[in-house]
Structures are given as structure tokens and as C-alpha cells.
Short mmCIF file of C-alpha atoms in Angstrom, two decimals:
data_model
loop_
_atom_site.label_atom_id
_atom_site.label_comp_id
_atom_site.label_asym_id
_atom_site.label_seq_id
_atom_site.Cartn_x
_atom_site.Cartn_y
_atom_site.Cartn_z
CA MET A 1 248.46 75.43 115.02
CA GLN A 2 245.53 73.41 113.71
CA ASN A 3 243.71 71.15 116.18
CA HIS A 4 244.48 67.90 114.35
CA LYS A 5 248.25 68.60 114.56
CA ASN A 6 248.16 69.52 118.31
CA PRO A 7 250.31 66.74 119.88
CA CYS A 8 248.68 67.08 123.27
CA ARG A 9 245.24 66.70 121.71
CA LEU A 10 246.29 63.62 119.72
CA LYS A 11 247.85 61.96 122.90
CA LEU A 12 244.62 62.64 124.75
CA CYS A 13 242.55 61.03 121.94
CA ARG A 14 244.79 58.05 121.86
CA TRP A 15 244.61 57.64 125.70
CA LEU A 16 240.79 57.86 125.49
CA ASP A 17 240.76 55.29 122.76
CA GLU A 18 242.77 52.84 124.94
CA ILE A 19 240.76 53.19 128.03
CA LEU A 20 237.38 53.12 126.13
CA GLY A 21 238.45 50.37 123.69
CA LEU A 22 237.81 52.29 120.65
CA GLY A 23 240.82 50.81 118.74
CA SER A 24 240.91 52.15 115.20
CA MET A 25 237.68 54.03 115.20
CA VAL A 26 237.67 57.57 114.00
CA ARG A 27 239.10 59.70 116.82
CA VAL A 28 237.44 63.13 116.28
CA LYS A 29 233.89 63.33 115.05
CA SER A 30 232.10 66.37 113.78
CA ALA A 31 229.91 68.24 116.29
CA SER A 32 226.74 67.27 114.37
CA ALA A 33 227.68 63.62 114.39
CA SER A 34 228.49 63.43 118.10
CA LYS A 35 225.22 65.15 119.26
CA ILE A 36 223.01 62.90 121.51
CA THR A 37 219.40 63.73 121.32
CA ALA A 38 217.33 64.32 124.42
CA ALA A 39 215.24 61.31 123.56
CA SER A 40 218.18 58.90 123.19
CA ASN A 41 219.51 60.27 126.39
CA THR A 42 216.26 59.64 128.19
CA ASP A 43 216.31 56.01 126.76
CA ASN A 44 219.83 55.55 128.18
CA ILE A 45 218.84 56.75 131.62
CA ALA A 46 215.76 54.47 131.52
CA GLU A 47 217.76 51.48 130.40
CA ILE A 48 220.32 52.00 133.20
CA LYS A 49 217.49 52.37 135.83
CA ASP A 50 216.04 49.12 134.61
CA THR A 51 219.24 47.46 135.85
CA HIS A 52 218.90 48.81 139.36
CA THR A 53 218.18 46.11 141.95
CA SER A 54 216.27 46.20 145.24
CA GLU A 55 218.75 43.70 146.73
CA LEU A 56 220.02 44.33 150.23
CA VAL A 57 222.79 42.85 152.25
CA ILE A 58 222.49 43.26 155.99
CA ALA A 59 225.49 42.22 158.17
CA LEU A 60 224.92 41.88 161.83
CA CYS A 61 227.71 42.42 164.43
CA GLY A 62 227.61 42.23 168.20
CA PRO A 63 229.21 40.85 171.34
CA ILE A 64 228.63 37.27 172.30
CA GLY A 65 225.29 36.70 174.01
CA SER A 66 223.47 39.57 172.20
CA PRO A 67 220.19 38.55 170.57
CA ILE A 68 221.66 38.56 167.08
CA GLN A 69 219.57 35.58 166.01
CA ASP A 70 216.41 37.42 167.16
CA VAL A 71 217.29 40.38 165.09
CA ALA A 72 218.08 38.38 162.07
CA LYS A 73 214.71 36.70 162.32
CA ALA A 74 213.01 40.11 162.81
CA PHE A 75 214.70 41.45 159.58
CA LYS A 76 213.63 38.36 157.68
CA GLU A 77 210.06 38.50 158.83
CA CYS A 78 209.62 42.24 158.25
CA LEU A 79 211.24 42.16 154.81
CA GLU A 80 209.05 39.25 153.62
CA LYS A 81 205.80 40.18 155.26
CA SER A 82 205.68 43.95 155.26
CA PHE A 83 208.12 45.04 152.51
CA GLY A 84 207.27 42.55 149.79
CA TYR A 85 210.69 40.94 149.59
CA ASP A 86 210.55 37.59 147.74
CA TYR A 87 212.79 36.15 150.45
CA ALA A 88 215.33 37.13 152.96
CA GLU A 89 218.06 34.38 153.61
CA ILE A 90 220.04 34.25 156.78
CA LEU A 91 223.71 33.21 156.10
CA LYS A 92 225.35 32.00 159.30
CA LEU A 93 229.10 32.26 159.16
CA SER A 94 229.36 29.52 161.78
CA ARG A 95 228.00 27.16 159.16
CA GLN A 96 230.88 28.05 156.93
CA ILE A 97 233.26 27.24 159.62
CA GLU A 98 231.62 23.83 160.15
CA LYS A 99 231.73 23.07 156.42
CA LEU A 100 235.48 23.46 156.33
CA SER A 101 236.37 22.24 159.83
CA GLY A 102 233.72 19.73 160.76
CA SER A 103 230.72 19.97 162.92
CA ALA A 104 230.94 21.52 166.33
CA PRO A 105 230.46 19.07 169.23
CA ALA A 106 226.92 18.90 170.38
CA GLY A 107 225.67 18.82 173.99
CA ASN A 108 227.88 21.42 175.76
CA GLU A 109 227.28 24.97 174.64
CA TYR A 110 230.62 26.28 175.97
CA THR A 111 232.49 23.58 174.15
CA ARG A 112 230.55 24.19 170.94
CA ILE A 113 231.18 27.99 170.94
CA LYS A 114 234.75 27.59 171.89
CA TYR A 115 235.26 25.13 169.06
CA LEU A 116 233.73 27.60 166.51
CA ILE A 117 235.93 30.40 167.77
CA ASP A 118 239.16 28.23 167.68
CA LYS A 119 238.37 26.87 164.15
CA GLY A 120 237.39 30.36 162.88
CA ASP A 121 240.70 31.72 164.07
CA GLU A 122 242.52 28.86 162.36
CA LEU A 123 240.72 29.54 159.07
CA ARG A 124 241.42 33.30 159.26
CA GLU A 125 245.09 32.63 160.06
CA ARG A 126 245.45 30.19 157.08
CA TYR A 127 243.29 31.93 154.44
CA GLY A 128 243.12 35.55 155.47
CA ALA A 129 241.20 37.48 158.16
CA GLY A 130 238.20 38.15 155.80
CA VAL A 131 237.76 34.53 154.58
CA LEU A 132 234.40 33.92 156.21
CA ALA A 133 232.93 37.05 154.60
CA GLU A 134 234.42 35.87 151.29
CA LEU A 135 232.49 32.67 151.67
CA ALA A 136 229.31 34.56 152.34
CA VAL A 137 229.88 36.51 149.11
CA SER A 138 230.30 33.34 147.26
CA GLU A 139 226.96 32.03 148.71
CA ILE A 140 225.27 35.27 147.53
CA ALA A 141 226.91 34.91 144.09
CA LEU A 142 225.74 31.28 143.78
CA ASP A 143 222.11 32.36 144.62
CA ARG A 144 222.50 35.04 141.94
CA GLN A 145 223.54 32.44 139.35
CA LYS A 146 220.19 30.59 139.84
CA HIS A 147 218.35 33.74 138.60
CA LYS A 148 220.45 34.41 135.53
CA LYS A 149 218.57 35.60 132.47
CA LYS A 150 217.96 32.76 130.01
CA ASP A 151 219.13 34.81 126.92
CA GLY A 152 222.56 33.17 126.42
CA LEU A 153 224.31 36.17 127.93
CA GLU A 154 225.77 36.76 131.37
CA THR A 155 222.93 39.06 132.44
CA PHE A 156 220.91 38.93 135.66
CA GLU A 157 217.54 39.90 136.76
CA PRO A 158 217.24 42.65 139.38
CA ARG A 159 215.75 41.00 142.32
CA ARG A 160 213.93 41.82 145.56
CA VAL A 161 215.84 39.76 147.95
CA CYS A 162 218.00 40.22 151.03
CA HIS A 163 220.86 38.22 152.52
CA ILE A 164 221.38 38.61 156.21
CA ILE A 165 224.82 37.72 157.45
CA ASP A 166 225.02 36.43 161.02
CA SER A 167 227.52 37.54 162.02
CA ILE A 168 230.74 39.36 161.25
CA LYS A 169 233.54 39.35 163.80
CA ASN A 170 236.41 41.49 162.56
CA GLN A 171 237.26 44.62 160.53
CA GLN A 172 238.48 42.67 157.51
CA GLU A 173 235.11 41.07 157.07
CA LEU A 174 233.33 44.31 157.28
CA ASP A 175 235.74 45.92 154.78
CA LEU A 176 235.27 43.19 152.19
CA LEU A 177 231.45 43.44 152.28
CA ARG A 178 231.62 47.18 151.76
CA LEU A 179 234.09 46.94 149.00
CA VAL A 180 231.80 44.47 147.05
CA TYR A 181 228.36 45.83 147.93
CA ARG A 182 229.03 49.48 148.80
CA ASP A 183 225.84 51.41 149.82
CA MET A 184 223.81 48.22 149.23
CA VAL A 185 225.23 46.66 152.47
CA TYR A 186 224.12 47.89 155.89
CA VAL A 187 225.91 46.84 159.05
CA VAL A 188 223.82 46.65 162.14
CA GLY A 189 225.45 46.55 165.51
CA VAL A 190 223.34 44.50 167.98
CA TYR A 191 223.99 45.12 171.64
CA ALA A 192 222.51 43.92 174.97
CA PRO A 193 223.67 44.90 178.45
CA GLN A 194 226.27 42.55 179.86
CA SER A 195 223.96 41.40 182.64
CA ARG A 196 221.40 40.17 180.04
CA ARG A 197 224.16 38.61 177.91
CA THR A 198 225.55 36.77 180.95
CA LYS A 199 222.08 35.53 181.90
CA ALA A 200 221.43 34.31 178.42
CA LEU A 201 224.71 32.23 178.46
CA GLU A 202 223.99 30.96 181.96
CA GLN A 203 220.74 29.63 180.73
CA LYS A 204 222.71 27.55 178.20
CA GLY A 205 224.49 25.82 181.01
CA MET A 206 227.77 27.82 181.18
CA SER A 207 229.54 28.88 184.36
CA LEU A 208 230.50 32.52 184.96
CA GLN A 209 234.18 31.68 184.39
CA GLN A 210 233.33 30.09 181.00
CA ILE A 211 231.13 33.11 180.11
CA TYR A 212 233.84 35.67 180.87
CA THR A 213 236.38 33.67 178.96
CA LEU A 214 234.24 33.69 175.79
CA ILE A 215 233.29 37.32 176.20
CA ASP A 216 236.97 38.33 176.47
CA ARG A 217 237.93 36.31 173.37
CA ASP A 218 234.98 37.49 171.38
CA SER A 219 235.57 41.13 172.36
CA GLY A 220 239.10 41.50 171.15
CA GLU A 221 241.73 38.71 170.66
CA GLU A 222 245.36 39.94 170.59
CA PHE A 223 246.22 38.71 167.11
CA ALA A 224 245.31 39.95 163.63
CA HIS A 225 243.28 36.89 162.63
CA GLY A 226 241.26 36.78 165.84
CA GLN A 227 237.83 38.03 166.65
CA THR A 228 237.74 41.80 167.32
CA VAL A 229 234.01 42.63 167.91
CA ARG A 230 234.97 45.54 170.20
CA ASP A 231 236.82 47.24 167.39
CA THR A 232 234.51 46.33 164.52
CA PHE A 233 231.14 47.14 166.25
CA PRO A 234 231.61 50.88 166.33
CA ASN A 235 231.87 50.86 162.50
CA ALA A 236 228.23 49.80 162.13
CA ASP A 237 225.64 51.91 160.09
CA PHE A 238 222.93 51.42 162.81
CA PHE A 239 223.04 50.52 166.47
CA LEU A 240 220.33 48.43 168.17
CA ARG A 241 220.59 48.40 171.90
CA ILE A 242 218.18 45.70 173.11
CA ASP A 243 217.49 46.21 176.82
CA SER A 244 214.48 43.95 177.25
CA ASN A 245 213.25 40.57 176.17
CA SER A 246 210.38 42.13 174.30
CA GLY A 247 210.05 40.82 170.77
CA SER A 248 207.93 43.86 169.91
CA GLN A 249 210.88 46.09 170.87
CA VAL A 250 213.21 44.33 168.37
CA LYS A 251 210.42 44.34 165.64
CA ALA A 252 209.72 48.11 166.06
CA ARG A 253 213.36 48.95 165.84
CA VAL A 254 213.98 46.82 162.83
CA GLU A 255 210.89 48.25 161.04
CA ARG A 256 212.08 51.90 161.65
CA PHE A 257 215.46 51.18 160.10
CA LEU A 258 213.89 49.40 157.07
CA ASN A 259 211.57 52.38 156.60
CA LEU A 260 214.58 54.55 156.61
CA ILE A 261 216.70 52.70 154.08
CA LEU A 262 213.69 51.98 151.83
CA GLY A 263 212.37 55.55 152.00
CA VAL A 264 208.81 54.32 152.85
CA LYS A 265 207.75 57.05 155.46
CA VAL A 266 208.73 60.58 156.36
CA MET A 267 211.40 59.83 158.97
CA THR A 268 213.35 62.34 161.06
CA PRO A 269 216.18 61.76 163.50
CA THR A 270 215.69 61.21 167.23
CA TYR A 271 217.31 63.67 169.70
CA SER A 272 219.93 61.09 170.39
CA GLU A 273 220.81 60.68 166.66
CA THR A 274 221.09 64.41 166.25
CA ALA A 275 223.22 64.77 169.42
CA MET A 276 225.57 62.02 168.26
CA TYR A 277 225.89 63.43 164.88
CA ALA A 278 226.79 66.80 166.40
CA ALA A 279 229.43 65.01 168.49
CA ALA A 280 230.92 63.20 165.49
CA SER A 281 230.98 66.55 163.56
CA ALA A 282 232.76 68.27 166.37
CA ALA A 283 235.41 65.54 166.35
CA GLY A 284 236.47 66.64 162.86
CA ASN A 285 237.94 69.85 164.40
CA SER A 286 240.54 67.82 166.35
CA ALA A 287 244.14 67.60 165.16
CA CYS A 288 245.14 65.24 167.91
CA LEU A 289 247.86 62.72 166.73
CA SER A 290 246.27 59.92 168.72
CA ARG A 291 242.49 59.98 167.95
CA GLN A 292 239.79 62.46 167.06
CA VAL A 293 237.01 62.65 169.74
CA GLY A 294 233.86 64.61 169.78
CA ALA A 295 231.19 65.34 172.39
CA ALA A 296 227.81 67.05 172.59
CA ILE A 297 225.70 67.83 175.64
CA THR A 298 221.91 67.97 175.52
CA ASP A 299 219.49 69.58 178.00
CA THR A 300 216.60 67.68 179.64
CA GLN A 301 214.50 68.35 176.48
CA GLY A 302 217.07 66.81 174.29
CA ASP A 303 218.32 70.03 172.65
CA VAL A 304 222.07 70.24 171.96
CA ILE A 305 223.52 73.06 174.21
CA ALA A 306 227.24 72.55 173.78
CA THR A 307 229.79 70.68 171.79
CA GLY A 308 233.48 69.90 172.34
CA TRP A 309 236.47 68.14 170.85
CA ASN A 310 239.87 67.09 171.94
CA ASP A 311 242.67 69.57 171.19
CA VAL A 312 245.37 71.91 172.70
CA PRO A 313 244.13 74.96 174.62
CA LYS A 314 245.43 78.41 173.73
CA PHE A 315 246.10 81.60 175.69
CA GLY A 316 243.01 83.69 176.19
CA GLY A 317 240.57 80.75 176.15
CA GLY A 318 239.38 78.16 173.79
CA LEU A 319 241.39 75.76 171.62
CA TYR A 320 243.79 76.22 168.72
CA ALA A 321 242.14 76.04 165.26
CA ALA A 322 243.22 76.19 161.64
CA ASP A 323 244.64 79.58 160.65
CA PRO A 324 241.83 81.63 159.05
CA ASN A 325 244.27 82.71 156.30
CA GLY A 326 245.12 79.12 155.42
CA ASP A 327 248.80 79.15 156.56
CA PRO A 328 249.47 75.60 157.74
CA LYS A 329 252.56 76.75 159.66
CA SER A 330 251.16 79.80 161.27
CA ASP A 331 252.06 80.76 164.88
CA HIS A 332 248.31 80.95 165.39
CA ASP A 333 248.16 77.10 165.44
CA LEU A 334 250.59 75.52 167.78
CA ARG A 335 249.01 72.13 168.21
CA CYS A 336 251.27 69.06 168.44
CA TRP A 337 251.50 68.46 164.61
CA ASN A 338 252.86 72.07 164.29
CA LYS A 339 254.96 72.10 167.49
CA GLY A 340 257.54 69.47 167.11
CA GLY A 341 255.45 67.12 165.18
CA LYS A 342 255.28 64.65 167.99
CA CYS A 343 252.83 63.29 170.60
CA TYR A 344 253.90 64.84 173.93
CA ASN A 345 252.10 62.10 175.91
CA ASP A 346 254.09 59.38 174.12
CA ASP A 347 257.29 61.44 174.54
CA GLU A 348 256.83 61.78 178.28
CA LYS A 349 256.18 58.02 178.65
CA HIS A 350 259.45 57.28 176.91
CA LEU A 351 261.31 59.59 179.29
CA ILE A 352 259.70 57.86 182.27
CA ALA A 353 260.77 54.46 180.99
CA GLU A 354 264.35 55.83 180.40
CA MET A 355 264.45 57.21 183.94
CA LEU A 356 263.26 53.87 185.45
CA VAL A 357 265.76 51.90 183.52
CA ASN A 358 268.58 54.23 184.55
CA GLU A 359 267.52 53.85 188.20
CA LEU A 360 267.64 50.10 187.87
CA VAL A 361 271.06 50.14 186.24
CA GLY A 362 272.30 52.51 189.00
CA ALA A 363 271.00 50.19 191.61
CA LYS A 364 272.77 47.24 189.80
CA THR A 365 269.34 45.50 189.47
CA ILE A 366 269.94 45.11 185.68
CA VAL A 367 273.21 45.35 183.63
CA GLU A 368 273.91 48.16 181.14
CA ALA A 369 273.61 45.75 178.22
CA ASP A 370 269.94 45.01 179.08
CA LYS A 371 268.89 48.61 179.11
CA GLU A 372 267.14 48.68 175.76
CA LYS A 373 265.43 45.45 176.38
CA ALA A 374 264.23 46.60 179.77
CA LYS A 375 262.98 49.95 178.45
CA ASN A 376 260.92 48.18 175.72
CA ALA A 377 259.43 45.91 178.37
CA ILE A 378 258.38 48.87 180.45
CA LEU A 379 256.82 50.70 177.54
CA ALA A 380 254.89 47.57 176.55
CA ASN A 381 253.43 47.34 179.97
CA GLY A 382 249.73 48.07 179.97
CA LYS A 383 249.73 50.52 182.90
CA LEU A 384 252.38 52.76 181.45
CA LYS A 385 251.20 52.32 177.89
CA ASN A 386 247.58 53.39 178.90
CA LEU A 387 248.73 56.63 180.72
CA ILE A 388 247.02 59.72 179.28
CA GLU A 389 247.95 62.29 181.91
CA PHE A 390 250.79 63.94 179.77
CA SER A 391 248.66 64.92 176.85
CA ARG A 392 248.49 68.67 175.91
CA SER A 393 244.89 68.31 174.74
CA VAL A 394 241.79 69.16 176.64
CA HIS A 395 239.49 66.10 176.18
CA ALA A 396 236.24 66.48 174.19
CA GLU A 397 234.04 65.93 177.19
CA MET A 398 235.82 68.63 179.28
CA HIS A 399 235.76 70.98 176.28
CA ALA A 400 232.02 70.55 175.94
CA ILE A 401 231.51 71.08 179.73
CA ILE A 402 233.61 74.31 179.57
CA ASN A 403 231.70 75.56 176.54
CA ALA A 404 228.43 75.02 178.37
CA GLY A 405 229.79 76.92 181.31
CA LYS A 406 230.85 79.81 179.06
CA ASN A 407 227.25 80.05 177.91
CA GLY A 408 225.93 80.08 181.47
CA VAL A 409 224.17 76.74 181.06
CA ALA A 410 223.54 74.60 184.11
CA LEU A 411 224.15 70.87 183.35
CA GLY A 412 222.08 69.17 186.04
CA GLY A 413 220.15 66.21 184.47
CA SER A 414 221.76 66.75 181.12
CA LYS A 415 223.03 64.07 178.76
CA LEU A 416 226.44 63.71 177.15
CA PHE A 417 226.97 62.06 173.75
CA VAL A 418 230.58 61.19 173.01
CA THR A 419 232.18 59.33 170.18
CA THR A 420 234.46 57.40 172.59
CA TYR A 421 233.87 55.93 176.04
CA PRO A 422 235.01 58.61 178.62
CA CYS A 423 238.37 58.22 180.26
CA HIS A 424 238.72 58.10 184.05
CA SER A 425 239.94 61.79 183.96
CA CYS A 426 236.85 63.03 182.27
CA ALA A 427 234.65 60.79 184.42
CA ARG A 428 235.08 62.83 187.60
CA HIS A 429 234.22 65.96 185.70
CA ILE A 430 231.09 64.40 184.23
CA VAL A 431 229.98 63.45 187.67
CA ALA A 432 230.80 66.85 189.23
CA ALA A 433 228.91 68.70 186.41
CA GLY A 434 225.71 66.90 187.26
CA ILE A 435 225.35 65.00 183.88
CA SER A 436 222.93 62.14 184.39
CA GLU A 437 223.67 59.90 181.31
CA VAL A 438 226.45 59.31 178.94
CA TYR A 439 226.16 57.66 175.53
CA PHE A 440 229.19 56.45 173.53
CA ILE A 441 230.05 54.59 170.37
CA GLU A 442 233.69 53.45 170.60
CA PRO A 443 234.88 51.60 173.61
CA TYR A 444 238.02 52.78 175.39
CA ARG A 445 240.11 50.05 176.93
CA LYS A 446 242.27 52.41 178.92
CA SER A 447 239.39 53.98 180.92
CA LEU A 448 239.20 53.27 184.66
CA ALA A 449 235.98 55.35 184.94
CA THR A 450 233.77 52.60 186.61
CA LYS A 451 236.75 51.20 188.63
CA LEU A 452 237.72 54.56 190.15
CA HIS A 453 234.16 55.98 190.51
CA ASP A 454 232.02 52.97 191.10
CA ASP A 455 230.10 54.97 193.75
CA ALA A 456 228.97 57.48 191.12
CA ILE A 457 229.20 55.83 187.68
CA THR A 458 227.56 52.58 186.48
CA GLU A 459 227.14 50.63 183.18
CA ASP A 460 223.89 49.12 184.62
CA GLU A 461 221.05 50.44 182.65
CA SER A 462 218.62 49.91 185.52
CA ASP A 463 220.64 51.84 188.19
CA MET A 464 219.04 55.27 188.16
CA LYS A 465 221.09 56.52 191.19
CA LYS A 466 224.36 56.85 189.33
CA VAL A 467 225.54 58.37 186.06
CA ARG A 468 224.68 55.67 183.56
CA VAL A 469 227.32 55.17 180.79
CA LEU A 470 225.56 53.27 177.95
CA PRO A 471 226.20 52.30 174.30
CA TYR A 472 224.70 54.62 171.80
CA ASP A 473 221.49 53.56 170.01
CA GLY A 474 220.31 54.73 166.53
CA VAL A 475 221.68 55.68 163.12
CA ALA A 476 225.46 55.96 162.93
CA PRO A 477 226.78 59.55 162.37
CA ALA A 478 228.41 58.36 159.14
CA ARG A 479 224.96 57.56 157.75
CA TYR A 480 223.17 60.48 159.25
CA LEU A 481 223.03 62.81 156.24
CA LYS A 482 222.60 60.03 153.73
CA LEU A 483 219.52 58.65 155.43
CA PHE A 484 217.87 61.83 156.73
CA ARG A 485 218.47 64.16 153.74
CA VAL A 486 216.09 63.64 150.80
CA PRO A 487 215.89 65.24 147.30
CA PRO A 488 213.62 68.33 147.04
CA ASP A 489 209.93 67.54 146.43
CA SER A 490 210.50 63.75 146.82
CA ARG A 491 207.95 63.59 149.61
CA LYS A 492 205.04 65.17 147.71
CA SER A 493 203.34 65.30 144.36
CA LYS A 494 201.14 68.29 143.42
CA GLY A 495 201.31 69.39 147.03
CA VAL A 496 200.09 66.10 148.44
CA LEU A 497 202.15 63.66 150.49
CA LEU A 498 203.37 60.78 148.42
CA ALA A 499 202.01 57.44 149.57
CA ILE A 500 204.61 54.73 149.06
CA ASP A 501 203.54 51.12 149.17
CA PRO A 502 206.24 49.31 151.27
CA ARG A 503 205.95 46.25 149.11
CA HIS A 504 207.16 48.20 146.09
CA SER A 505 209.59 50.63 147.75
CA GLN A 506 213.11 51.00 146.54
CA PRO A 507 216.39 51.20 148.58
CA ARG A 508 217.49 54.83 149.01
CA PHE A 509 220.87 53.83 147.49
CA ASP A 510 220.34 51.33 144.75
CA LYS A 511 222.99 49.66 142.69
CA THR A 512 222.97 48.27 139.25
CA VAL A 513 222.76 44.47 139.05
CA GLU A 514 225.30 44.49 136.19
CA ALA A 515 228.14 45.51 138.59
CA LEU A 516 227.61 42.93 141.30
CA PRO A 517 228.48 39.72 139.45
CA THR A 518 231.86 41.24 138.35
CA LEU A 519 232.76 42.21 141.97
CA GLU A 520 231.57 38.92 143.46
CA ALA A 521 233.52 37.03 140.78
CA VAL A 522 236.80 38.55 142.03
CA VAL A 523 236.05 37.11 145.51
CA VAL A 524 234.94 33.70 144.18
CA LYS A 525 238.14 33.42 142.16
CA ARG A 526 240.20 34.00 145.21
CA LEU A 527 238.28 31.30 147.09
CA ARG A 528 238.92 28.78 144.16
CA GLU A 529 242.62 29.69 144.22
CA LYS A 530 242.63 28.74 147.97
CA ASN A 531 240.77 25.55 147.12
CA LEU A 532 237.92 26.48 149.42
CA ILE A 533 235.16 26.11 146.86
CA GLU A 534 234.96 23.99 143.70
CA ALA A 535 235.50 25.36 140.20
CA GLY A 536 232.45 25.63 137.91
#
């Protein structure tokens, strides 16, 4: 059959016509007519590159009392003075709250912050959990409109500007910014030890009771439209742990991050960044139905000596792994997903709740008709809900310690990097193994580590007589390869190191300016539909 009579080929051509908007144009061109010369191809590439923008969006996230404003100012100063940015604008989401809800009361800092949290929650409940980030996007879009090309067309000049968002408080805000700006947005987690945060809030005239009330609300409110910094913070691209009042410390850390994302200098990962990346990579081996956790142990020199992840142990040693022959239902892999398809820890907790309810009915404490209600109440109780003792899995920290032992490595003075805060069960093994420091990314609300082992474990950075459990600091594992791997020969020219002027450096992952107004317009349209901004 000839090609032009092939029905599949004709359907494909029509489909391509539709999605490319070709209408009634000729569907099949001759080979000679469809050739694109090397020169025109080069012209196309150059034209597209001309639309790339040096714009950056930096979103800050951190628990209340952390020096977020200091970090925002440091980014602004470094970008404008050292990296040649025309300007870096700080967008405070609290101002958006006040624009819509009225100014916060002056004078009392506790009342002011509580007002902003209350009104922010009300706005998220009414207009969606990501509404404050939507308003920040509209501000960026408005700023872009001021720099539209004066050619009668909807075209925009690539710009060397940065918008710094102070600060995002929940996952929906983060998700929206990443959907619109993709690799152009960088989320920076800013953290200071609680002792420093408490002191900073005390200096503003707050009592300890007021401080702890605000810290609890900011960390994780129990409703979808509330602030959930504890859950949002771990998803940052870069973590800044600020453990002193030194402005030079903040500036040095900010400059390093900017050098990385703008590709100015030859930058390699720290020992901590490599170790946490190894831990995050190890987590990918886990088939746990609850969460994937990874761990890595470094020696006193900072070299990784063992890794581990959470999963079910197998006879003969080690953990179950994927069948080497690719059979997903092989007897070689009897992890929970392949052995009943259920979480055995959750199953056991349901059995305990059932047993307790039956005992209460038997003792005539409750009536038979209330059994289901009582069972649900027990399962919802934090103590039972948080039990982890019935899991089949070896935890990542334990697996890493076992692997180090199998290799005959002593762990005295070593450091543990783990993607999630250690549970109280792992805590005792960490202490017994002689590990001196633990670094984590995700918090773990169920952990009783410091409560049960306050004699040996501390979250106080200055206490060197206990195992210190500290938030991780550095490039997030998810950004590790993107930031530290560079194209071949991109660092040299004719055998000589390339010298890059910071004032003319380009973001490692640029984006065409043509795409941004379209994506921002979607957000702006939604805000107009909600009557939160004026049309025009």
C-alpha cells in the first residue's frame, strides 16, 4: 500500500496538524523541502537563547524566630553588590495579609504575630492554602509588566532581577511556586537552634508561654489551611543552619549558595552534603509502606563508611531486595507489599484496639453498641497511633550500624546522617554504638529520643558531652547532582580555567522569559476570579 493511502499515517498527520495548528497546510512535504540547514538551525538556537532570563526567585522557609529577615537582606546585598543584579526585591507575605485583612496591631509583638497567623489562616481557608504564594506571583507578574518591550507585542525583556519571598509557610505555597517557576525558584530553609529563637522572641517582649504557643502553631497546625512549617521546611533546596549571631556567617553561606546556582566558581560538595546524598540515595532501596528512610555513617575524617535503609530482614543476613530476575512476585522478596500487601505495624495496632474494646465491653464499662466508636477513639489516640514497635522493618539507622559492624568498622566518634529524625528505638543503638553526632532533614513527631535518653542525647548544639542531634545544613539531596555535576569542559578553555565574572554569570538552570508571563497569567486570572486583585 502506498504511503499516502496508509490510514494510520493519515490519522497521525491530521493529529499533528491539530496540535501544531497547521490547519489546511500541506501535510506531507518532500524531503528536500523539509530540510533545515545547519545555519538556520544555529539561528534558531541563538534566538531561543536570547530569550533566556537571569531571573531568580528565592523563597525562604523557617520556624518562627529564625533569622529569615537577615538571610533575605544577605541575599539582596550579595546579588546587587557582588553578582551584578539590577535589583533584588524582598516580598513579605505578611504584607499581603495586611493588605487584605488590615494592619496588624502595633506595640505588642505577640499580639502582632498572632494576628498575622490568625488572618493568614482565615485567608487560606477562604481562598485556598496557596493563596499567599499566588499573591506573590501576581506581584512578580506586575513587576514584569513594567518591563514589557515597547514593540506593540506581548514580549518581555530578559532581566537580571531576583524576587525574594519572605516567607512560605505550607506545602501548597511551595508547590505553586515550583509549578510556575520550575528550576528558576530555589527554596532555602533557614534554621536556628530553639534556644536562639526563644531568646530572639524574648527580646521582643514575649513570655515563654507566648513563645511556645507561637512555635507550636507555626510548626504544624492541625488543619489543611494552617501553617505547617515542620512539614514544608524539609522540602527546601538548600538548608542554612544559623548557629551564631555573626553576620559574616550568614553572608558566607549565602555567597556559597549563589556561587553554586550561578556557576561562578568550581564548587564541590562538603563531607556533610555527600553523606546526606548517600543517605537519601540509600532510602530509594526501601519498600516500606509507611516511609522511605536512608542513613549514612561517616568516620572522623568525614568519609562514608556505611549506609542503610529501612526494610524487612531476610534469613541469612541482610534485607530483602528486588528479585534480580525482575519477577515482582518472587519468593526472593517477601517484604510487606509482597506478603499480604499490608502494614503489619498498623495491623497489630488495630488488633490491640479491638482487644481493649472487647475487655471494656466484657467489664461492662461500655455497651456493645459503642464498640466501633470506642475502637476509633483508641486508634486516634496519639500514644497508640505513634507506636512503631510492631514493624517488620529494620530501621535505616540500625541497618547502617549493622553494615558498619559487618565491615569491622569501629563507630566511636563517627557521625550519622539520616533523612528522618531518629526514633527512640534507634536512639539507644546510636548511643551504644558511640556515634557522636546525628544530622537529619525531616522531623519525626513520634520520636521520644530526647525524652527517654536526655542523659545521653541532646538537641543543644553547644552540649559536647552528649550525642548531638542537629538539623542538616547544606545542599538538599534532591539538588545534589544538578548543582555539583557540570557539562564536560565547562570549567576550562584551551586547557585553562575559565574565569567567570560574577556580574555577568548566568543561572545554571535558566528559563525562557517567553514562558513565564503565560504561567503567571494563570495565577493572576484565579486571583481576579476571587476578587483579590483588580482587573487590568
